[in-house]
PDB file of C-alpha atoms in Angstrom:
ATOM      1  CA  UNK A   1      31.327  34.305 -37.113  1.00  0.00           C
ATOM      2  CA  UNK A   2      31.262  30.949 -38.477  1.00  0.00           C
ATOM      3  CA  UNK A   3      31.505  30.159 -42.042  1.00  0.00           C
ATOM      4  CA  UNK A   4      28.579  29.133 -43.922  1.00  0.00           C
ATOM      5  CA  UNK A   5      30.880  25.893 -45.233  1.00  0.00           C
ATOM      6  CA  UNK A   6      34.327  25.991 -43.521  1.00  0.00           C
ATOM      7  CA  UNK A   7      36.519  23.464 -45.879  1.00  0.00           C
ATOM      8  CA  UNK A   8      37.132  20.931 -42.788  1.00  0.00           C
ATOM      9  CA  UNK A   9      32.790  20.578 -43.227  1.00  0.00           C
ATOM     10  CA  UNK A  10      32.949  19.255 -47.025  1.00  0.00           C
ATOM     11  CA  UNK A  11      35.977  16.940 -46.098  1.00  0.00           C
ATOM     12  CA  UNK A  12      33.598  15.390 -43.306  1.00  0.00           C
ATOM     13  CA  UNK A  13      30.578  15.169 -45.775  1.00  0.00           C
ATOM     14  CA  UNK A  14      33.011  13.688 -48.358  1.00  0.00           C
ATOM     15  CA  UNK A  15      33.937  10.668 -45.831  1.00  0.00           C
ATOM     16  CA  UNK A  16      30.750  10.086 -44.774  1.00  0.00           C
ATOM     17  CA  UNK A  17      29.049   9.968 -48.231  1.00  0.00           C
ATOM     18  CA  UNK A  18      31.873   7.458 -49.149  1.00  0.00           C
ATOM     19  CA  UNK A  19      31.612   5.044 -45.657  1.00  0.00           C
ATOM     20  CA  UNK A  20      27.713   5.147 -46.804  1.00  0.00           C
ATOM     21  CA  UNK A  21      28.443   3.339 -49.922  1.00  0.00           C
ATOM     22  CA  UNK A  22      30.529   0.364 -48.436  1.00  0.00           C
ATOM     23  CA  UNK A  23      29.724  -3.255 -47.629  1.00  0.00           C
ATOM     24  CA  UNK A  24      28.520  -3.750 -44.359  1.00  0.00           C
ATOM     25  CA  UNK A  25      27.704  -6.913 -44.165  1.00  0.00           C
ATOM     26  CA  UNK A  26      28.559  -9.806 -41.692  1.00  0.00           C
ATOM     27  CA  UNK A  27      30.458 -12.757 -43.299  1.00  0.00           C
ATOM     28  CA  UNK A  28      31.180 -16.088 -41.560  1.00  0.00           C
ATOM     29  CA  UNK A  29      33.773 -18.783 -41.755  1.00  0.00           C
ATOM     30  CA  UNK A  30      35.466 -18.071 -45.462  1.00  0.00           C
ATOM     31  CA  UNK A  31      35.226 -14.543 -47.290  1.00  0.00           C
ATOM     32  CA  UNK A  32      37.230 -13.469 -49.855  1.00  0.00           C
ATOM     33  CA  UNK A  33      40.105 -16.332 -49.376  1.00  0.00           C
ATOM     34  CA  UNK A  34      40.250 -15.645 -46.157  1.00  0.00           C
ATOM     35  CA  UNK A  35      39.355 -17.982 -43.266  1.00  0.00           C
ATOM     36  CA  UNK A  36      38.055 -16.744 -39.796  1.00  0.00           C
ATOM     37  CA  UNK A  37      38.251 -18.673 -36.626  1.00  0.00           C
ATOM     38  CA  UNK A  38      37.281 -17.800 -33.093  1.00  0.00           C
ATOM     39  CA  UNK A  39      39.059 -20.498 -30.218  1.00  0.00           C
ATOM     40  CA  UNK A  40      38.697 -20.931 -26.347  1.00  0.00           C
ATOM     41  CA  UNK A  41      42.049 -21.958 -24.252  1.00  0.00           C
ATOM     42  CA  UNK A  42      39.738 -24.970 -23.494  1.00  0.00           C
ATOM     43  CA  UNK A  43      36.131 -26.255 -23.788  1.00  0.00           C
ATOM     44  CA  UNK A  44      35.085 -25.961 -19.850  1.00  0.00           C
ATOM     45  CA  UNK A  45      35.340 -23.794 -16.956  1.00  0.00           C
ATOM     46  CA  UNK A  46      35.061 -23.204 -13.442  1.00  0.00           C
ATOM     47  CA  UNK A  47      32.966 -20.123 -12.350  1.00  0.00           C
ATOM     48  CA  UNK A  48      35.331 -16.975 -11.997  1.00  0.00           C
ATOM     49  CA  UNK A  49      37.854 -18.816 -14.331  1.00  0.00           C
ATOM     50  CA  UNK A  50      39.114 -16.334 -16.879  1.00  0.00           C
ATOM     51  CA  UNK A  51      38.467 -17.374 -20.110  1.00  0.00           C
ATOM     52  CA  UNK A  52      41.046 -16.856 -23.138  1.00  0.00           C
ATOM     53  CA  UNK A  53      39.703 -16.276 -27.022  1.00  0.00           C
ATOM     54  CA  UNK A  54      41.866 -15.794 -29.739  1.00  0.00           C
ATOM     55  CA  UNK A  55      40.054 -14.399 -33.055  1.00  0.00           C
ATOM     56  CA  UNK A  56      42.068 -15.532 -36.045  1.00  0.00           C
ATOM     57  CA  UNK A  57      42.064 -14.535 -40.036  1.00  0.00           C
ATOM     58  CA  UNK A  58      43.972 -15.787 -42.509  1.00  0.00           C
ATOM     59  CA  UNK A  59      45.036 -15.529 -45.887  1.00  0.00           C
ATOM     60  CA  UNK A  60      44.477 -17.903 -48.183  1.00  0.00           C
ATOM     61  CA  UNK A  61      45.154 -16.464 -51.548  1.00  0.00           C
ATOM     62  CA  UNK A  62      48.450 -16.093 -52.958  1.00  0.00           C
ATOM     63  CA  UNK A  63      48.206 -11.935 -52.659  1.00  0.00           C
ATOM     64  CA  UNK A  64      48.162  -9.475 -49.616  1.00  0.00           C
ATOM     65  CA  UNK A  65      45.064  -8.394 -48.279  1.00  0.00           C
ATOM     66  CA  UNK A  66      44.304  -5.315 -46.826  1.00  0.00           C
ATOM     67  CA  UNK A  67      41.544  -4.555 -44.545  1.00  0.00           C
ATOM     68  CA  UNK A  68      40.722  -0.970 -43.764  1.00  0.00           C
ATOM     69  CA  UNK A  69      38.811  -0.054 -40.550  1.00  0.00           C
ATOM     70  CA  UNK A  70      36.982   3.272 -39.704  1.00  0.00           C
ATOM     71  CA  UNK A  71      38.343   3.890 -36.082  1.00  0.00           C
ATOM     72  CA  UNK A  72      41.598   2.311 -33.922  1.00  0.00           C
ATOM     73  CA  UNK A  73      38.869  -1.053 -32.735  1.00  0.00           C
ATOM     74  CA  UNK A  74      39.942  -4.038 -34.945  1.00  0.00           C
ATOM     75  CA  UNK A  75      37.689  -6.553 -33.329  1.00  0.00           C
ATOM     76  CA  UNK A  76      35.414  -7.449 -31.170  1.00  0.00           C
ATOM     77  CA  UNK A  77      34.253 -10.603 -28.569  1.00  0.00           C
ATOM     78  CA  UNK A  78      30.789 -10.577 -27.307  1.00  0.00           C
ATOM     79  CA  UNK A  79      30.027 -13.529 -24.783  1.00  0.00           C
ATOM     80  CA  UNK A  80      26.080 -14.884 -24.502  1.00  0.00           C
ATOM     81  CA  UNK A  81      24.133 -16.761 -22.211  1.00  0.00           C
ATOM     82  CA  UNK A  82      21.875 -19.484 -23.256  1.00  0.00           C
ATOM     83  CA  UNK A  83      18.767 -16.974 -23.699  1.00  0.00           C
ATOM     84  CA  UNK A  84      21.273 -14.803 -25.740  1.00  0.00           C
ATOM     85  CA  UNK A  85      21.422 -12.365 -23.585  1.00  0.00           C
ATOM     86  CA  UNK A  86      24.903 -10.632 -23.671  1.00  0.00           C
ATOM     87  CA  UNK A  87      27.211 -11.540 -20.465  1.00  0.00           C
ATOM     88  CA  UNK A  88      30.749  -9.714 -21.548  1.00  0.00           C
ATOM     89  CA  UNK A  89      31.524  -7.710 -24.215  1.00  0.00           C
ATOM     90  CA  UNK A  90      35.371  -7.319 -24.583  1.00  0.00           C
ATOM     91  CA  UNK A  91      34.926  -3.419 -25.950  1.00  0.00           C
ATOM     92  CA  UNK A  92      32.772  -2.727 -23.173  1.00  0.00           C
ATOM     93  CA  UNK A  93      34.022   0.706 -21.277  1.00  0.00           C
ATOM     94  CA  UNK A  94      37.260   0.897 -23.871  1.00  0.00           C
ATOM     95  CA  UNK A  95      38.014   3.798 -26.121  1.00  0.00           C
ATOM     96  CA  UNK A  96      39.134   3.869 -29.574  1.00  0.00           C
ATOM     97  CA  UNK A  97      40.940   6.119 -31.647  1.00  0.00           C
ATOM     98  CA  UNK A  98      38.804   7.706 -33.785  1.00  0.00           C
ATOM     99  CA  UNK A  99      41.210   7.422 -37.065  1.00  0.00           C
ATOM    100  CA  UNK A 100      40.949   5.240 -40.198  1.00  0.00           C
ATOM    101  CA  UNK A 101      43.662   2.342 -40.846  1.00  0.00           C
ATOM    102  CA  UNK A 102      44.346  -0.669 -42.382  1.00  0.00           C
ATOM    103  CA  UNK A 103      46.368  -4.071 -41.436  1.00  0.00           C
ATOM    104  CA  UNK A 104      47.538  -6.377 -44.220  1.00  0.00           C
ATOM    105  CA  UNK A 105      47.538 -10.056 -44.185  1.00  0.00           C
ATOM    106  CA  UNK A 106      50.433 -11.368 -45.905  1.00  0.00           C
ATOM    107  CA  UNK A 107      50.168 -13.889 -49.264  1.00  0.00           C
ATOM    108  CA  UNK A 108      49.524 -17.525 -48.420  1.00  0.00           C
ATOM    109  CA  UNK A 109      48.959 -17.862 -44.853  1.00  0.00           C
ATOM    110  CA  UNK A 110      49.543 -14.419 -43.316  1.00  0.00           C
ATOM    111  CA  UNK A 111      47.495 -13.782 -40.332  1.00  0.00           C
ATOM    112  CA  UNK A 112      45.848 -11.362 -38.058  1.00  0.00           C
ATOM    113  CA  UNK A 113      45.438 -12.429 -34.582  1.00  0.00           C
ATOM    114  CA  UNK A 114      43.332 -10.385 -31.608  1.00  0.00           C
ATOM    115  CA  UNK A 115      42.869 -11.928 -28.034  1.00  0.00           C
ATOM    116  CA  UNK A 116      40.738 -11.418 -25.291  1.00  0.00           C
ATOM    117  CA  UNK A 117      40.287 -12.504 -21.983  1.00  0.00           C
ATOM    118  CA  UNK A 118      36.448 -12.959 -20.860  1.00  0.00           C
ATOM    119  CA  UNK A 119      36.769 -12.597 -16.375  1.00  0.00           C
ATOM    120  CA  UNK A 120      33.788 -12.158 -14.102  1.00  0.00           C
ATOM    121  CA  UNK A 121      32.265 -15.127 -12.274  1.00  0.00           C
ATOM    122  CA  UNK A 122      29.884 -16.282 -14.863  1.00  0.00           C
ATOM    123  CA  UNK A 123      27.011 -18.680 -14.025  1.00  0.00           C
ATOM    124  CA  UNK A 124      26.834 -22.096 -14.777  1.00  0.00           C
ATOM    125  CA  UNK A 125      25.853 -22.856 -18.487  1.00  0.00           C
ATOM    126  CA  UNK A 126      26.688 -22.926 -22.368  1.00  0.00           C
ATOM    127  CA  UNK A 127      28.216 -19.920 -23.596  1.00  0.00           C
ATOM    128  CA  UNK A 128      28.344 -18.462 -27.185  1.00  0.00           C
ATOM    129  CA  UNK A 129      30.995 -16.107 -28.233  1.00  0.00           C
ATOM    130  CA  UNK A 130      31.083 -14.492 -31.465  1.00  0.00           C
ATOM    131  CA  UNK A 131      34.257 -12.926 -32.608  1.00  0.00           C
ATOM    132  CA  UNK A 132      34.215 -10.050 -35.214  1.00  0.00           C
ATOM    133  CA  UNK A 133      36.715  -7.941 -37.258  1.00  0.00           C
ATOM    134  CA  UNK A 134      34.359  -4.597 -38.247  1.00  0.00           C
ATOM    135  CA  UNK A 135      36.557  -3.977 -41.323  1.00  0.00           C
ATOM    136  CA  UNK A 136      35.156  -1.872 -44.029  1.00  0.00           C
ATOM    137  CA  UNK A 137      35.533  -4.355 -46.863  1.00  0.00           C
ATOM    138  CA  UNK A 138      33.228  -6.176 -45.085  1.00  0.00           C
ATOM    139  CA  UNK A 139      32.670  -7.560 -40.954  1.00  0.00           C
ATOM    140  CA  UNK A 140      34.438 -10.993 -40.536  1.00  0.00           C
ATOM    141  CA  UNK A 141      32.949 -13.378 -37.744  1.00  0.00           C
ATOM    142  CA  UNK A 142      33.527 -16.361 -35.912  1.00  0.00           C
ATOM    143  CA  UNK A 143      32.030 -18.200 -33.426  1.00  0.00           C
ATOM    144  CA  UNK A 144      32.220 -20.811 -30.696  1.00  0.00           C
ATOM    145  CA  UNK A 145      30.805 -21.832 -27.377  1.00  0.00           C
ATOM    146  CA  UNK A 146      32.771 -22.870 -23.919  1.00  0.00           C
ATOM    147  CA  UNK A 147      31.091 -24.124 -20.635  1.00  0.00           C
ATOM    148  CA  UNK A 148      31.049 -22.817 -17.186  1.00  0.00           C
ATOM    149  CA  UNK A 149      30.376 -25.492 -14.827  1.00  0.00           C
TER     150      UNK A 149
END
């Protein structure tokens, strides 16, 4: 028999009641002293060329910053077409810990850096890609756009 409210149930209810409380909300460019950028290796492409993205953040105040994340993903790259409908997804088909933790940007120009490489023979065209770090303190994005020609 199962209890009515085993104490592993109230410790669930107790994180999810507090993750229901907390910012959520997409920020771009500058937030909180710190500044986001999202970069291609290069501006154009041939089809099938892989294409390299590095998501940046960093610190612009004179203290740490910590940013706390819900699960083991600490960002994301999502690549559209010119109708903006979604050609890659970097997290697409990857698994992620299912743990909370933080990473801490050092004082005056500390930095977090994720990277991603975009491959599959992508048609001709303009391509946005948005880069975002789902942190609980609130989701930092980027963006830019590269061509396939």
């Amino acid at each position: 028999k199962i209890p009515a409210n085993p104490p592993s149930m109230w410790l669930i209810i107790l994180v999810l009641g507090v993750c229901a409380f907390l910012p959520h909300h997409t920020q771009a460019g500058e937030a909180q002293g710190l500044t986001v950028t999202l970069a291609a290796d290069k501006a154009v492409y041939a089809p099938g060329e892989p294409i390299a993205l590095t998501l940046r953040v960093v610190n612009g105040t004179p203290k740490p910053v910590r940013l706390s994340f819900r699960t083991g993903q600490r960002f994301d790259l999502v690549m559209e077409d010119g109708q903006g409908r979604e050609a890659w997804r970097w997290s697409m088909g990857r698994l992620f810990a299912q743990v909370l933790g933080e990473e801490t940007l050092g004082p005056s120009g500390g930095e977090f850096l994720a990277r991603g490489t975009a491959e599959g023979r992508f048609p001709p065209g303009t391509y946005t890609v948005k880069g975002t770090i789902p942190a609980l303190e609130g989701a930092l994005s980027a963006s830019t756009t590269v061509t396939v020609r």
